[in-house]
Every structure is written in structure tokens, then in C-alpha cells.
mmCIF file of C-alpha atoms and ligand atoms in Angstrom:
data_model
loop_
_atom_site.group_PDB
_atom_site.id
_atom_site.type_symbol
_atom_site.label_atom_id
_atom_site.label_comp_id
_atom_site.label_asym_id
_atom_site.label_seq_id
_atom_site.Cartn_x
_atom_site.Cartn_y
_atom_site.Cartn_z
ATOM 1 C CA UNK E 520 -11.554 -219.274 134.855
ATOM 2 C CA UNK E 521 -7.891 -218.458 135.572
ATOM 3 C CA UNK E 522 -5.665 -218.124 132.519
ATOM 4 C CA UNK E 523 -1.914 -218.498 132.659
ATOM 5 C CA UNK E 524 1.021 -217.173 130.663
ATOM 6 C CA UNK E 525 0.454 -216.804 126.946
ATOM 7 C CA UNK E 526 -3.125 -218.125 127.301
ATOM 8 C CA UNK E 527 -3.998 -214.588 128.392
ATOM 9 C CA UNK E 528 -3.155 -213.389 124.896
ATOM 10 C CA UNK E 529 -4.834 -216.200 122.986
ATOM 11 C CA UNK E 530 -8.001 -215.549 121.006
ATOM 12 C CA UNK E 531 -8.641 -219.237 120.319
ATOM 13 C CA UNK E 532 -12.327 -219.917 119.774
ATOM 14 C CA UNK E 533 -13.248 -216.220 119.786
ATOM 15 C CA UNK E 534 -15.016 -214.181 117.105
ATOM 16 C CA UNK E 535 -13.796 -210.722 116.091
ATOM 17 C CA UNK E 536 -15.644 -208.150 113.986
ATOM 18 C CA UNK E 537 -13.517 -205.677 112.020
ATOM 19 C CA UNK E 538 -15.194 -202.705 110.351
ATOM 20 C CA UNK E 539 -13.325 -201.291 107.378
ATOM 21 C CA UNK E 540 -11.931 -204.818 107.230
ATOM 22 C CA UNK E 541 -10.811 -204.446 103.623
ATOM 23 C CA UNK E 542 -8.708 -201.329 104.257
ATOM 24 C CA UNK E 543 -5.021 -200.987 105.088
ATOM 25 C CA UNK E 544 -5.141 -201.150 108.888
ATOM 26 C CA UNK E 545 -8.419 -203.097 109.032
ATOM 27 C CA UNK E 546 -7.197 -205.981 106.860
ATOM 28 C CA UNK E 547 -3.878 -206.108 108.759
ATOM 29 C CA UNK E 548 -5.711 -206.046 112.096
ATOM 30 C CA UNK E 549 -8.098 -208.769 110.951
ATOM 31 C CA UNK E 550 -5.163 -210.962 109.921
ATOM 32 C CA UNK E 551 -3.405 -210.398 113.265
ATOM 33 C CA UNK E 552 -6.588 -211.291 115.182
ATOM 34 C CA UNK E 553 -6.987 -214.441 113.060
ATOM 35 C CA UNK E 554 -3.347 -215.417 113.651
ATOM 36 C CA UNK E 555 -4.086 -215.131 117.393
ATOM 37 C CA UNK E 556 -6.952 -217.621 116.963
ATOM 38 C CA UNK E 557 -10.131 -215.658 116.209
ATOM 39 C CA UNK E 558 -12.639 -216.206 113.429
ATOM 40 C CA UNK E 559 -13.271 -212.906 111.677
ATOM 41 C CA UNK E 560 -16.301 -210.967 110.466
ATOM 42 C CA UNK E 561 -15.135 -208.426 107.882
ATOM 43 C CA UNK E 562 -17.467 -205.441 107.510
ATOM 44 C CA UNK E 563 -17.145 -202.851 104.747
ATOM 45 C CA UNK E 564 -18.547 -201.598 101.473
ATOM 46 C CA UNK E 565 -15.922 -202.614 98.922
ATOM 47 C CA UNK E 566 -16.432 -206.316 98.101
ATOM 48 C CA UNK E 567 -13.168 -206.678 96.191
ATOM 49 C CA UNK E 568 -11.092 -205.469 99.138
ATOM 50 C CA UNK E 569 -13.088 -207.576 101.594
ATOM 51 C CA UNK E 570 -12.550 -210.681 99.422
ATOM 52 C CA UNK E 571 -8.788 -210.057 99.456
ATOM 53 C CA UNK E 572 -8.795 -209.697 103.256
ATOM 54 C CA UNK E 573 -10.844 -212.907 103.590
ATOM 55 C CA UNK E 574 -8.387 -214.792 101.355
ATOM 56 C CA UNK E 575 -5.528 -213.744 103.663
ATOM 57 C CA UNK E 576 -7.476 -214.996 106.712
ATOM 58 C CA UNK E 577 -8.083 -218.347 104.991
ATOM 59 C CA UNK E 578 -4.306 -218.942 105.005
ATOM 60 C CA UNK E 579 -4.335 -218.887 108.842
ATOM 61 C CA UNK E 580 -6.882 -221.719 109.081
ATOM 62 C CA UNK E 581 -9.430 -219.430 110.748
ATOM 63 C CA UNK E 582 -12.799 -218.655 109.182
ATOM 64 C CA UNK E 583 -13.761 -215.325 107.601
ATOM 65 C CA UNK E 584 -17.268 -214.070 106.938
ATOM 66 C CA UNK E 585 -17.911 -210.991 104.801
ATOM 67 C CA UNK E 586 -20.734 -208.571 105.578
ATOM 68 C CA UNK E 587 -21.285 -205.691 103.185
ATOM 69 C CA UNK E 588 -22.545 -202.757 105.252
ATOM 70 C CA UNK E 589 -22.229 -199.015 105.723
ATOM 71 C CA UNK E 590 -21.333 -198.020 109.292
ATOM 72 C CA UNK E 591 -23.070 -194.658 108.934
ATOM 73 C CA UNK E 592 -26.423 -196.409 108.389
ATOM 74 C CA UNK E 593 -28.092 -197.716 111.569
ATOM 75 C CA UNK E 594 -30.247 -200.291 109.771
ATOM 76 C CA UNK E 595 -27.299 -201.554 107.766
ATOM 77 C CA UNK E 596 -25.365 -202.142 111.007
ATOM 78 C CA UNK E 597 -28.300 -203.924 112.656
ATOM 79 C CA UNK E 598 -28.400 -206.277 109.644
ATOM 80 C CA UNK E 599 -24.621 -206.680 109.864
ATOM 81 C CA UNK E 600 -24.763 -207.709 113.527
ATOM 82 C CA UNK E 601 -27.561 -210.204 112.801
ATOM 83 C CA UNK E 602 -25.545 -211.731 109.915
ATOM 84 C CA UNK E 603 -22.409 -211.945 112.080
ATOM 85 C CA UNK E 604 -24.203 -213.726 114.918
ATOM 86 C CA UNK E 605 -25.904 -216.056 112.392
ATOM 87 C CA UNK E 606 -22.515 -216.929 110.914
ATOM 88 C CA UNK E 607 -20.511 -217.567 114.087
ATOM 89 C CA UNK E 608 -22.990 -217.573 117.004
ATOM 90 C CA UNK E 609 -21.099 -215.129 119.209
ATOM 91 C CA UNK E 610 -19.129 -211.862 119.160
ATOM 92 C CA UNK E 611 -16.152 -211.409 121.507
ATOM 93 C CA UNK E 612 -14.201 -208.557 119.891
ATOM 94 C CA UNK E 613 -15.162 -205.472 117.903
ATOM 95 C CA UNK E 614 -12.387 -203.572 116.115
ATOM 96 C CA UNK E 615 -14.224 -200.372 115.279
ATOM 97 C CA UNK E 616 -11.843 -199.329 112.525
ATOM 98 C CA UNK E 617 -13.807 -197.876 109.585
ATOM 99 C CA UNK E 618 -12.976 -194.246 109.015
ATOM 100 C CA UNK E 619 -12.475 -191.442 106.524
ATOM 101 C CA UNK E 620 -10.716 -188.099 106.481
ATOM 102 C CA UNK E 621 -11.175 -184.742 104.805
ATOM 103 C CA UNK E 622 -8.041 -182.603 104.973
ATOM 104 C CA UNK E 623 -9.554 -179.177 104.344
ATOM 105 C CA UNK E 624 -9.162 -175.944 106.272
ATOM 106 C CA UNK E 625 -12.044 -175.016 108.558
ATOM 107 C CA UNK E 626 -12.914 -171.984 106.418
ATOM 108 C CA UNK E 627 -12.984 -174.093 103.252
ATOM 109 C CA UNK E 628 -14.720 -177.301 104.231
ATOM 110 C CA UNK E 629 -18.411 -177.421 103.350
ATOM 111 C CA UNK E 630 -20.733 -178.181 106.280
ATOM 112 C CA UNK E 631 -21.967 -181.377 104.604
ATOM 113 C CA UNK E 632 -18.384 -182.606 104.157
ATOM 114 C CA UNK E 633 -17.566 -181.831 107.800
ATOM 115 C CA UNK E 634 -20.684 -183.702 108.850
ATOM 116 C CA UNK E 635 -19.836 -186.692 106.646
ATOM 117 C CA UNK E 636 -16.578 -187.243 108.551
ATOM 118 C CA UNK E 637 -18.489 -187.155 111.851
ATOM 119 C CA UNK E 638 -21.181 -189.428 110.366
ATOM 120 C CA UNK E 639 -18.700 -192.170 109.534
ATOM 121 C CA UNK E 640 -16.086 -191.793 112.290
ATOM 122 C CA UNK E 641 -18.329 -191.044 115.281
ATOM 123 C CA UNK E 642 -21.959 -191.779 114.446
ATOM 124 C CA UNK E 643 -20.798 -194.871 112.547
ATOM 125 C CA UNK E 644 -18.932 -196.064 115.632
ATOM 126 C CA UNK E 645 -22.051 -195.367 117.720
ATOM 127 C CA UNK E 646 -24.225 -197.520 115.412
ATOM 128 C CA UNK E 647 -21.583 -200.242 115.385
ATOM 129 C CA UNK E 648 -21.067 -200.361 119.150
ATOM 130 C CA UNK E 649 -24.811 -200.256 119.796
ATOM 131 C CA UNK E 650 -25.525 -203.272 117.650
ATOM 132 C CA UNK E 651 -22.451 -205.417 118.334
ATOM 133 C CA UNK E 652 -22.304 -204.836 122.103
ATOM 134 C CA UNK E 653 -25.653 -206.556 122.658
ATOM 135 C CA UNK E 654 -24.375 -210.113 122.050
ATOM 136 C CA UNK E 655 -21.345 -209.257 124.227
ATOM 137 C CA UNK E 656 -23.542 -208.091 127.105
ATOM 138 C CA UNK E 657 -25.618 -211.253 126.714
ATOM 139 C CA UNK E 658 -22.517 -213.387 127.382
ATOM 140 C CA UNK E 659 -20.888 -211.045 129.931
ATOM 141 C CA UNK E 660 -17.653 -210.633 127.959
ATOM 142 C CA UNK E 661 -16.399 -208.299 125.246
ATOM 143 C CA UNK E 662 -13.510 -206.251 123.952
ATOM 144 C CA UNK E 663 -14.216 -203.114 121.907
ATOM 145 C CA UNK E 664 -11.269 -201.313 120.321
ATOM 146 C CA UNK E 665 -11.916 -198.016 118.558
ATOM 147 C CA UNK E 666 -9.492 -196.828 115.908
ATOM 148 C CA UNK E 667 -8.448 -193.380 117.072
ATOM 149 C CA UNK E 668 -5.415 -191.342 116.146
ATOM 150 C CA UNK E 669 -2.784 -189.025 117.546
ATOM 151 C CA UNK E 670 -5.451 -186.472 116.588
ATOM 152 C CA UNK E 671 -7.711 -187.983 119.283
ATOM 153 C CA UNK E 672 -5.486 -186.054 121.666
ATOM 154 C CA UNK E 673 -3.878 -183.274 119.615
ATOM 155 C CA UNK E 674 -4.967 -180.619 117.127
ATOM 156 C CA UNK E 675 -3.589 -180.040 113.625
ATOM 157 C CA UNK E 676 -4.279 -177.432 110.957
ATOM 158 C CA UNK E 677 -6.469 -178.484 108.041
ATOM 159 C CA UNK E 678 -7.780 -181.527 109.891
ATOM 160 C CA UNK E 679 -10.652 -180.000 111.919
ATOM 161 C CA UNK E 680 -13.246 -182.579 110.924
ATOM 162 C CA UNK E 681 -10.877 -185.491 111.525
ATOM 163 C CA UNK E 682 -9.634 -184.029 114.860
ATOM 164 C CA UNK E 683 -13.196 -183.489 116.060
ATOM 165 C CA UNK E 684 -14.178 -186.992 115.012
ATOM 166 C CA UNK E 685 -11.222 -188.833 116.520
ATOM 167 C CA UNK E 686 -11.411 -186.929 119.831
ATOM 168 C CA UNK E 687 -15.154 -187.636 119.867
ATOM 169 C CA UNK E 688 -14.533 -191.298 119.171
ATOM 170 C CA UNK E 689 -12.051 -191.618 122.043
ATOM 171 C CA UNK E 690 -14.439 -190.003 124.499
ATOM 172 C CA UNK E 691 -17.354 -192.062 123.154
ATOM 173 C CA UNK E 692 -15.185 -195.030 124.096
ATOM 174 C CA UNK E 693 -14.583 -193.639 127.591
ATOM 175 C CA UNK E 694 -18.331 -193.134 128.081
ATOM 176 C CA UNK E 695 -19.040 -196.679 126.883
ATOM 177 C CA UNK E 696 -16.426 -198.005 129.319
ATOM 178 C CA UNK E 697 -18.628 -196.725 132.158
ATOM 179 C CA UNK E 698 -21.818 -198.090 130.591
ATOM 180 C CA UNK E 699 -20.548 -201.610 129.835
ATOM 181 C CA UNK E 700 -17.936 -202.262 132.531
ATOM 182 C CA UNK E 701 -20.372 -204.124 134.746
ATOM 183 C CA UNK E 702 -21.187 -206.402 131.783
ATOM 184 C CA UNK E 703 -17.574 -207.493 131.344
ATOM 185 C CA UNK E 704 -17.097 -205.400 128.207
ATOM 186 C CA UNK E 705 -14.006 -203.185 127.970
ATOM 187 C CA UNK E 706 -13.825 -200.270 125.521
ATOM 188 C CA UNK E 707 -10.521 -198.681 124.538
ATOM 189 C CA UNK E 708 -9.135 -196.548 121.739
ATOM 190 C CA UNK E 709 -5.939 -196.991 119.754
ATOM 191 C CA UNK E 710 -4.207 -193.674 119.097
ATOM 192 C CA UNK E 711 -2.169 -194.407 115.989
ATOM 193 C CA UNK E 712 0.325 -192.055 114.425
ATOM 194 C CA UNK E 713 0.567 -191.702 110.641
ATOM 195 C CA UNK E 714 0.845 -195.015 108.819
ATOM 196 C CA UNK E 715 0.824 -194.772 105.043
ATOM 197 C CA UNK E 716 -2.334 -196.367 103.621
ATOM 198 C CA UNK E 717 -4.934 -195.442 100.989
ATOM 199 C CA UNK E 718 -6.324 -192.958 103.543
ATOM 200 C CA UNK E 719 -3.294 -190.647 103.371
ATOM 201 C CA UNK E 720 -0.903 -191.885 100.668
ATOM 202 C CA UNK E 721 -1.623 -188.872 98.451
ATOM 203 C CA UNK E 722 -1.326 -186.426 101.379
ATOM 204 C CA UNK E 723 2.032 -187.866 102.420
ATOM 205 C CA UNK E 724 3.232 -187.549 98.817
ATOM 206 C CA UNK E 725 2.014 -183.976 98.302
ATOM 207 C CA UNK E 726 2.733 -182.517 101.772
ATOM 208 C CA UNK E 727 6.193 -183.852 102.643
ATOM 209 C CA UNK E 728 7.013 -180.903 104.945
ATOM 210 C CA UNK E 729 4.095 -181.721 107.261
ATOM 211 C CA UNK E 730 5.074 -185.366 107.614
ATOM 212 C CA UNK E 731 8.778 -184.497 108.073
ATOM 213 C CA UNK E 732 7.692 -182.225 110.927
ATOM 214 C CA UNK E 733 5.746 -185.102 112.526
ATOM 215 C CA UNK E 734 8.831 -187.336 112.257
ATOM 216 C CA UNK E 735 11.000 -184.593 113.839
ATOM 217 C CA UNK E 736 8.558 -184.328 116.774
ATOM 218 C CA UNK E 737 8.510 -188.099 117.275
ATOM 219 C CA UNK E 738 11.041 -189.398 119.845
ATOM 220 C CA UNK E 739 11.436 -192.671 117.944
ATOM 221 C CA UNK E 740 12.087 -190.671 114.779
ATOM 222 C CA UNK E 741 9.809 -192.147 112.134
ATOM 223 C CA UNK E 742 6.212 -192.567 111.012
ATOM 224 C CA UNK E 743 4.374 -195.759 111.953
ATOM 225 C CA UNK E 744 4.275 -199.097 110.162
ATOM 226 C CA UNK E 745 1.135 -201.227 110.105
ATOM 227 C CA UNK E 746 2.933 -203.853 112.179
ATOM 228 C CA UNK E 747 3.576 -201.313 114.972
ATOM 229 C CA UNK E 748 -0.127 -201.310 115.845
ATOM 230 C CA UNK E 749 -0.643 -205.027 116.137
ATOM 231 C CA UNK E 750 0.822 -205.627 119.610
ATOM 232 C CA UNK E 751 -1.447 -203.034 121.204
ATOM 233 C CA UNK E 752 -4.454 -204.233 119.203
ATOM 234 C CA UNK E 753 -3.935 -207.846 120.281
ATOM 235 C CA UNK E 754 -3.427 -206.828 123.904
ATOM 236 C CA UNK E 755 -6.640 -204.769 123.966
ATOM 237 C CA UNK E 756 -8.499 -207.577 122.156
ATOM 238 C CA UNK E 757 -7.354 -210.313 124.524
ATOM 239 C CA UNK E 758 -8.234 -211.483 128.042
ATOM 240 C CA UNK E 759 -4.849 -209.997 129.112
ATOM 241 C CA UNK E 760 -6.335 -206.469 129.081
ATOM 242 C CA UNK E 761 -9.204 -207.344 131.462
ATOM 243 C CA UNK E 762 -8.520 -204.392 133.806
ATOM 244 C CA UNK E 763 -7.888 -201.775 131.087
ATOM 245 C CA UNK E 764 -10.896 -199.780 129.945
ATOM 246 C CA UNK E 765 -11.833 -196.259 128.863
ATOM 247 C CA UNK E 766 -8.251 -195.564 127.762
ATOM 248 C CA UNK E 767 -6.633 -194.179 124.663
ATOM 249 C CA UNK E 768 -3.450 -196.146 124.055
ATOM 250 C CA UNK E 769 -1.168 -194.080 121.828
ATOM 251 C CA UNK E 770 0.990 -196.083 119.449
ATOM 252 C CA UNK E 771 2.906 -193.169 118.036
ATOM 253 C CA UNK E 772 6.630 -193.455 118.707
ATOM 254 C CA UNK E 773 6.121 -190.955 121.538
ATOM 255 C CA UNK E 774 4.599 -188.150 119.407
ATOM 256 C CA UNK E 775 1.947 -187.281 122.000
ATOM 257 C CA UNK E 776 4.398 -187.441 124.913
ATOM 258 C CA UNK E 777 5.545 -183.877 124.195
HETATM 259 N N1 NAP O 368 -3.416 -194.526 108.211
HETATM 260 C C1 NAP O 368 -3.197 -193.718 109.223
HETATM 261 O O1 NAP O 368 -2.217 -192.965 109.278
HETATM 262 C C2 NAP O 368 -4.149 -193.702 110.379
HETATM 263 C C3 NAP O 368 -3.706 -193.136 111.577
HETATM 264 C C4 NAP O 368 -4.589 -193.123 112.651
HETATM 265 C C5 NAP O 368 -5.851 -193.633 112.511
HETATM 266 N N2 NAP O 368 -6.238 -194.169 111.319
HETATM 267 C C6 NAP O 368 -7.578 -194.693 111.252
HETATM 268 O O2 NAP O 368 -7.505 -196.066 110.923
HETATM 269 C C7 NAP O 368 -8.714 -196.479 110.304
HETATM 270 C C8 NAP O 368 -8.378 -197.268 109.049
HETATM 271 O O3 NAP O 368 -7.757 -196.393 108.129
HETATM 272 P P1 NAP O 368 -6.716 -196.893 107.022
HETATM 273 O O4 NAP O 368 -5.511 -196.058 107.209
HETATM 274 O O5 NAP O 368 -6.614 -198.369 107.005
HETATM 275 O O6 NAP O 368 -7.445 -196.345 105.716
HETATM 276 P P2 NAP O 368 -8.182 -197.098 104.511
HETATM 277 O O7 NAP O 368 -7.252 -198.096 103.895
HETATM 278 O O8 NAP O 368 -8.753 -196.020 103.680
HETATM 279 O O9 NAP O 368 -9.336 -197.901 105.253
HETATM 280 C C9 NAP O 368 -10.502 -197.271 105.723
HETATM 281 C C10 NAP O 368 -11.596 -198.286 105.706
HETATM 282 O O10 NAP O 368 -12.780 -197.711 106.228
HETATM 283 C C11 NAP O 368 -13.864 -198.241 105.519
HETATM 284 N N3 NAP O 368 -15.005 -197.333 105.482
HETATM 285 C C12 NAP O 368 -15.013 -196.006 105.198
HETATM 286 N N4 NAP O 368 -16.259 -195.537 105.248
HETATM 287 C C13 NAP O 368 -17.062 -196.584 105.573
HETATM 288 C C14 NAP O 368 -18.447 -196.744 105.754
HETATM 289 N N5 NAP O 368 -19.308 -195.699 105.651
HETATM 290 N N6 NAP O 368 -18.928 -197.976 106.070
HETATM 291 C C15 NAP O 368 -18.094 -199.035 106.177
HETATM 292 N N7 NAP O 368 -16.765 -198.964 106.001
HETATM 293 C C16 NAP O 368 -16.265 -197.736 105.702
HETATM 294 C C17 NAP O 368 -13.374 -198.478 104.119
HETATM 295 O O11 NAP O 368 -14.048 -199.624 103.657
HETATM 296 P P3 NAP O 368 -14.745 -199.705 102.216
HETATM 297 O O12 NAP O 368 -13.713 -199.255 101.239
HETATM 298 O O13 NAP O 368 -15.111 -201.148 102.124
HETATM 299 O O14 NAP O 368 -15.908 -198.802 102.302
HETATM 300 C C18 NAP O 368 -11.897 -198.763 104.304
HETATM 301 O O15 NAP O 368 -11.668 -200.154 104.239
HETATM 302 C C19 NAP O 368 -9.510 -195.204 110.061
HETATM 303 O O16 NAP O 368 -10.459 -195.052 111.096
HETATM 304 C C20 NAP O 368 -8.457 -194.121 110.155
HETATM 305 O O17 NAP O 368 -9.007 -192.884 110.545
HETATM 306 C C21 NAP O 368 -5.420 -194.218 110.262
#
């Protein structure tokens, strides 16, 4: 089918899954996807936050379904995919957004804490892609967007676990692009700069010099706002991005250009 004009950006009739859907960027992304026409499956562990995200989606007239699941648990994600397909019958978009950080120096971080970041940010994405891509392959269409970071492409002190995880996630996406391209499924990564959310609010407050340095290195001269991410997310989620796959799209005010 040939789409024209703004139809290429419409998500009408589609179903999007958002992991970490109750969090700062996840709930905002879910709302943006709903405003573009998609029904939403919100996946996460914190019911209160997921309920709040679902209430926001209700205001758009789209449907929201909540699935309580832990991305680092393979069985939990298999159940989540089954519940999502039961609820809406199809999956078109996966926003693989759940993630954690641990801002400790390499010499200080305990091996189990390092591994936990990898378990959620990389192995969790692996479990999530594995289960949710199957219904996409079955229908020959899908859009997978991984939530990377400027640290998918750059290093930073005291962020070794997060850097390793977000670089791993981006290259997991590139590998999946090769595996699923023939099935009509694209896989891309969003490389977001710092956006103040629950993930980093305390770090931004207690380490102002670090964040001022990031702003100084950013051509557009500021940190990100949640809204800054939504254009790129909607593009990668829509039919408009049909020939874009395996990429990391940095939404960072130019930080990684230098
Ligand atoms: N904020 C930034 O500056 C920034 C920049 C670049 C990339 N990112 C990435 O953006 C994503 C969202 O972060 P955010 O800033 O919105 O932080 P946030 O508000 O803390 O949200 C993170 C979400 O991840 C979910 N999550 C964590 N562990 C999970 C698990 N094991 N299973 C299921 N869900 C889990 C949490 O859900 P529950 O509470 O329900 O468990 C939470 O809703 C993360 O991947 C983060 O690395 C953030």
C-alpha cells in the first residue's frame, strides 16, 4: 500500500508496547504514540506509575493495557507478550525503554551491581525483543526502538556499567536489524542526551559541574527536554522510517557531533 503525506507518520490502528511505560520518558513516549493513533501496552513493575500513564492515554481516546512484568526475567516477558497479544491482537511497535543506571566508579562498583545494569538494560532488551518480535514477524511489519543514550556512543567517568549497557544495546539493535530486515521489522536506537527524570534527578542536583560541562559541549547549549525526543521516536515508530534500520539516532543537541 502506498501512503501519502502525513499518512506516513500516522499510527492509526496500530499497537505499541512501551517498557518502563510508567517512567519519565516511557510515559511521555507512550502518550506521544497514543496521540499519533496507537493503542498502548504499558509494561513495568510499578503499578501506581503505570496507572497514571494509562490515565493520560485515556484522555487521547486510545486504549491502554497494563502488564506488570520485569524485563530482566525471560518468563515474565513471555507472559507479557502473550497478555499484550490477547488484549489487542497485534503488535506493531516496541519502544524498548526500561532501564536503570548505577553511577559508580569502575573500581568501586560491585560485580553484582555492574551485572544488574547489564541484566536490565541489555539482557532485558534481549528478552523483550525476542518475545515481542514474533508477532511482528508473523505479520511482516514492525518497528523496534531501543532507548539508548549519548553514552551508546561515548564514554564517561563513573558510568562504566551504563556505558557498557547502552553501547551494547545499540549494537544489539544493529544485529537485530540484520536478522529481522527481511521480515519487515526495523530496529533502531534513540541516543538521548540528559533529560531530567527520576533516573538522574539526584545526580543532576548533586553533580552540577558535570552537567554544566555537558551543556558547554553541546552546540545547542542545553540539556534535553522530554519533548525533544518525541519527533525522533514518532518517526522511527511510523511507516515513514521504512528504509531506516540498524541506526542510532542521537537526539542530543549535537553533543556527539564533536
Ligand atoms: N533521563 C535521561 O537523561 C536519559 C538519557 C538517555 C537515556 N535514558 C534512558 O531512558 C530510559 C527511561 O529512563 P527515564 O529517564 O524515563 O527514567 P525512569 O523515570 O527511572 O524510568 C525508567 C523506567 O524503567 C523501568 N524499569 C526499570 N527496571 C525495570 C525492570 N527490571 N523491568 C521493567 N521495567 C523496569 C521502570 O519501571 P518500574 O518503576 O515500573 O519498574 C521505570 O519506569 C532508560 O532506559 C534510560 O537509560 C534516559
